[in-house]
Coordinates of C-alpha atoms and ligand atoms in Angstrom, one line a residue:
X1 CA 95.7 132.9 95.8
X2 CA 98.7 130.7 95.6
X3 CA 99.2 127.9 98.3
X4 CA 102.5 127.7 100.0
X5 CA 104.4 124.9 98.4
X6 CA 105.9 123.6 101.7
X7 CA 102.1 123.2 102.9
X8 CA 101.2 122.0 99.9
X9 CA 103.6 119.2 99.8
X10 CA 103.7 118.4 103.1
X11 CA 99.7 117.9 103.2
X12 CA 100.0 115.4 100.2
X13 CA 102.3 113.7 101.6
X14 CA 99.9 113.5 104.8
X15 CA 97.4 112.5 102.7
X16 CA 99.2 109.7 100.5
X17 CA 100.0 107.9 103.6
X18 CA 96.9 107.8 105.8
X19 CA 95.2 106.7 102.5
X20 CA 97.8 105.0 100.0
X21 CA 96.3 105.0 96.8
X22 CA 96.8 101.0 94.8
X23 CA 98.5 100.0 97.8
X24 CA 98.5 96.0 97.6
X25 CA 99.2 93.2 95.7
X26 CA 98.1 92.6 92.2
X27 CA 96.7 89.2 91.3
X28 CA 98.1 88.6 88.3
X29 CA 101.1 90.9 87.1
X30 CA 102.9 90.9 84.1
X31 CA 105.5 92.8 85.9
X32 CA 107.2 93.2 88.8
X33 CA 110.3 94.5 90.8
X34 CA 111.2 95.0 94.8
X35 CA 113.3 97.9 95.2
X36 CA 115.7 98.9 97.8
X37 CA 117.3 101.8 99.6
X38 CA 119.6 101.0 101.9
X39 CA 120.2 104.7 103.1
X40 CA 116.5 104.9 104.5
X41 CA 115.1 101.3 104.5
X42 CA 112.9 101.5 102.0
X43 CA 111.8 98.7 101.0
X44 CA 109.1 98.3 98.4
X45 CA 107.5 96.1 96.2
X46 CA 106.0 97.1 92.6
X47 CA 103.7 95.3 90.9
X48 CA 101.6 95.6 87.4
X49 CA 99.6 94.7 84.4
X50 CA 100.2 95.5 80.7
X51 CA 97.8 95.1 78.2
X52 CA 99.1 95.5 75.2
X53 CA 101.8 98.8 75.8
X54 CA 99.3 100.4 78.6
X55 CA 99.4 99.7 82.3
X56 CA 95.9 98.5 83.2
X57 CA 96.8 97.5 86.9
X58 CA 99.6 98.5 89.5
X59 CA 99.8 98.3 93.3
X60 CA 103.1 98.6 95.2
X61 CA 103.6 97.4 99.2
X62 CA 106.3 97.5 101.7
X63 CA 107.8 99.1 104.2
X64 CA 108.9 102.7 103.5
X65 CA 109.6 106.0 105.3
X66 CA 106.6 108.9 104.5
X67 CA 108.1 110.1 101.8
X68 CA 108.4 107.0 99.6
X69 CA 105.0 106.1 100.8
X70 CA 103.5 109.3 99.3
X71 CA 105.7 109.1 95.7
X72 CA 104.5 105.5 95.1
X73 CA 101.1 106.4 95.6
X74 CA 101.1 109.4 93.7
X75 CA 103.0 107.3 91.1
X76 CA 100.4 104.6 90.4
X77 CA 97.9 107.4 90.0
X78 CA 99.9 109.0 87.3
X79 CA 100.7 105.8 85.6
X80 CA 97.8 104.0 85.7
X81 CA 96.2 104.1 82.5
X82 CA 99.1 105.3 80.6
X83 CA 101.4 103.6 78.0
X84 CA 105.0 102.2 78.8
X85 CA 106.7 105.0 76.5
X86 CA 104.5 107.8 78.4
X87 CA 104.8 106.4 82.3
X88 CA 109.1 106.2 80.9
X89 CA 108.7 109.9 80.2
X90 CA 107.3 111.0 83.4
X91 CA 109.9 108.8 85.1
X92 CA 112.4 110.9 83.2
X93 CA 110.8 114.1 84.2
X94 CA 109.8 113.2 88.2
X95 CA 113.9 111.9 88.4
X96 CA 115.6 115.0 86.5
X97 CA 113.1 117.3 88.6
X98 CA 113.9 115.5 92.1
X99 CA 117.4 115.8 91.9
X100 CA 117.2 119.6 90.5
X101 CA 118.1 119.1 87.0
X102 CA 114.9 120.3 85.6
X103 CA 112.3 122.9 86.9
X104 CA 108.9 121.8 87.7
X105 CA 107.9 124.5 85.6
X106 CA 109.4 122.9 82.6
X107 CA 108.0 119.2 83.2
X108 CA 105.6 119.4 80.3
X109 CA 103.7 116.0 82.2
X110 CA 104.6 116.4 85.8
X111 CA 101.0 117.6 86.9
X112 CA 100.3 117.2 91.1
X113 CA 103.8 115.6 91.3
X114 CA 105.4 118.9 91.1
X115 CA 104.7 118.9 94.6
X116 CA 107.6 117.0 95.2
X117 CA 110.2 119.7 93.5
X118 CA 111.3 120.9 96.6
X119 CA 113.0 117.4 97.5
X120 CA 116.3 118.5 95.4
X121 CA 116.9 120.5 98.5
X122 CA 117.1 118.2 100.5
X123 CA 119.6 115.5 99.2
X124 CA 118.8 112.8 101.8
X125 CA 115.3 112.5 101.0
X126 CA 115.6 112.6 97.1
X127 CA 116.6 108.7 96.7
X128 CA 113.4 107.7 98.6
X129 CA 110.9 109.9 96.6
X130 CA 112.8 108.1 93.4
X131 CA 112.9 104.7 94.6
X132 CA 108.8 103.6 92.9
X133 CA 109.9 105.1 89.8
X134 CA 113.5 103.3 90.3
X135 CA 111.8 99.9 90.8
X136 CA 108.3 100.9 87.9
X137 CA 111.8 101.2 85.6
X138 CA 113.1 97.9 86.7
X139 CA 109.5 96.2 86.5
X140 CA 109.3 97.0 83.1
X141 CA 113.0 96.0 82.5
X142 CA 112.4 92.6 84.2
X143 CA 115.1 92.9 86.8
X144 CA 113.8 91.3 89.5
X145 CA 115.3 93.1 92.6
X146 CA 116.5 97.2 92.4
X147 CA 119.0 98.9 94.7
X148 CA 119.5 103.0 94.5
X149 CA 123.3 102.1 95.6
X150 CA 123.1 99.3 92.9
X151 CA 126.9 100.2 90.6
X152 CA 125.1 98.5 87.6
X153 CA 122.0 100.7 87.8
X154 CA 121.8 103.0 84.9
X155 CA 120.3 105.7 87.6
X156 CA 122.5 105.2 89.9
X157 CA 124.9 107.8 88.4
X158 CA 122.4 111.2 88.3
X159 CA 120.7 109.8 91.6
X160 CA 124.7 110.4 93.0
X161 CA 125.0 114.0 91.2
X162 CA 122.3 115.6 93.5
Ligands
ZN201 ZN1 112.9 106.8 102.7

């Protein structure tokens, strides 16, 4: 029995925003970073705690569309716990995935975020489900605010290839 993918994604989506998972603030954070997406609005703030190389803490707030919503949740679950280097991989994966450049077959780490594969088709949507990873990168980097229409962002240019 497979589950239709379209269900499938949009009940986690559904599901991410009725009940956000680390949504908040973080008391004390080592990191941080706002991002923004001017095409949508999205506006979000994430926040977290290294220990050492692994991300003990992370919350993320704002104001977002349902979409964004649902990827930052699901991001902080997928990160939490894990190291820098490994939470950088996945960022790789989720971006080259979102904008088609990689089948979520072949993301080795991508787990219950594959859900989001179909958003490649739909070119609109695929800077908001990248904008918490967008901003995680820019927390780690210590740049303070992140724009997906940002020239100097290193993303900027795949984000555009979509
Ligand atoms: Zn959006």
């Amino acid at each position: 029995m497979t589950a239709d993918p379209k269900t499938l994604y949009q009940e986690v989506i559904l599901d991410h925003n009725r009940k956000p998972r680390n949504y908040g603030r973080l008391d004390h954070p080592s990191h941080q970073a706002e991002g923004l997406n001017p095409l949508c609005g999205d506006h979000i703030h994430v926040a977290l705690e290294l220990s050492g190389d692994r991300i003990v803490a992370i919350a993320f707030h704002g104001e977002s569309c349902a979409i964004c919503k649902a990827s930052a949740s699901m991001m902080t679950v997928a990160v939490k716990g894990r190291s820098r280097s490994d939470a950088e991989a996945l960022m790789r994966e989720f971006v080259d995935m979102a904008t088609g450049r990689l089948a979520a077959g072949d993301a080795a780490h991508i787990g219950r975020l594959a859900v989001f594969s179909g958003i490649s088709e739909l070119p609109m949507r695929v800077k908001c489900a990248i904008l918490p990873w967008h901003t995680l990168h820019a927390a780690f980097d210590e740049v303070a605010t992140t724009s997906t229409e940002a020239e100097a962002d290193p993303m900027h240019t795949p984000i555009g290839d979509a």
